[in-house]
Amino acid sequence: MDLIDFPDDLVQTQAAWNATYQALAAPSPRNSTTLRRRLLLLSVRLWWHPYWETVPSVPAARSELRDLARAHAAVRVA
């Protein structure tokens, strides 16, 4: 599969979405209302990013973006 060249802001937004989701999924998260609002804001930014108008297969690209953001997070932790 060809690697897709995602805009940096899109990758960063997906990484922030992942981190926010993990924080919200933790047992007894602090500031859960703030986390839910942030997750909603990031979801809207991801969904309506102008980049999606340029790719032929949006579902496949979204999946690849999620995988890429997870891989970047794993590299940062290691």
C-alpha positions as a printed NumPy array, in Angstrom:
array([[  0.   ,   0.   ,   0.   ],
       [  1.305,   3.43 ,  -0.879],
       [  2.049,   5.717,   2.032],
       [ -0.085,   8.804,   2.037],
       [  1.568,  12.145,   2.663],
       [ -0.676,  13.72 ,   5.307],
       [ -0.443,  17.391,   6.279],
       [  1.37 ,  17.894,   9.592],
       [ -1.594,  19.621,  11.209],
       [ -3.828,  16.659,  10.397],
       [ -1.395,  14.156,  11.939],
       [ -1.02 ,  16.366,  15.026],
       [ -4.792,  16.662,  15.38 ],
       [ -5.19 ,  12.892,  15.154],
       [ -2.444,  12.402,  17.758],
       [ -4.163,  14.912,  20.064],
       [ -7.479,  13.099,  19.528],
       [ -5.85 ,   9.788,  20.481],
       [ -4.27 ,  11.267,  23.623],
       [ -7.53 ,  12.911,  24.663],
       [ -9.46 ,   9.693,  24.097],
       [ -6.955,   7.737,  26.206],
       [ -7.17 ,  10.319,  28.994],
       [-10.958,  10.125,  28.933],
       [-10.907,   6.31 ,  28.946],
       [ -8.757,   6.191,  32.081],
       [-10.478,   5.202,  35.316],
       [-11.97 ,   8.275,  37.013],
       [-10.557,  10.883,  34.623],
       [-10.047,  14.373,  35.959],
       [-11.929,  17.11 ,  34.126],
       [-14.025,  14.665,  32.113],
       [-16.265,  17.462,  30.811],
       [-13.245,  19.331,  29.472],
       [-11.907,  16.145,  27.891],
       [-15.254,  15.383,  26.228],
       [-15.45 ,  18.898,  24.817],
       [-11.881,  18.669,  23.527],
       [-12.602,  15.293,  21.936],
       [-15.639,  16.743,  20.179],
       [-13.663,  19.755,  18.915],
       [-10.851,  17.538,  17.63 ],
       [-13.366,  15.185,  15.991],
       [-14.888,  18.088,  14.071],
       [-11.447,  19.302,  12.979],
       [-10.53 ,  15.812,  11.773],
       [-13.802,  15.184,   9.973],
       [-13.96 ,  18.507,   8.119],
       [-10.275,  18.985,   7.315],
       [ -9.867,  20.208,   3.711],
       [ -7.389,  17.419,   3.009],
       [-10.216,  14.879,   2.697],
       [-11.423,  16.582,  -0.479],
       [ -8.15 ,  15.631,  -2.209],
       [ -8.014,  11.866,  -1.633],
       [ -9.869,   9.275,  -3.715],
       [-10.553,   6.824,  -0.865],
       [-11.353,   8.738,   2.297],
       [-12.141,   5.711,   4.53 ],
       [ -8.81 ,   4.064,   3.699],
       [ -6.924,   7.329,   4.221],
       [ -8.628,   7.915,   7.589],
       [ -7.606,   4.439,   8.688],
       [ -4.035,   5.03 ,   7.591],
       [ -3.992,   8.364,   9.452],
       [ -5.075,   6.638,  12.674],
       [ -2.364,   3.995,  12.225],
       [  0.262,   6.649,  11.508],
       [ -0.664,   8.671,  14.606],
       [ -0.517,   5.532,  16.777],
       [  2.892,   4.631,  15.348],
       [  4.229,   8.122,  16.065],
       [  2.956,   7.891,  19.631],
       [  4.612,   4.493,  20.086],
       [  7.927,   5.867,  18.824],
       [  7.732,   8.806,  21.249],
       [  7.091,   6.455,  24.18 ],
       [  9.918,   4.045,  23.273]])
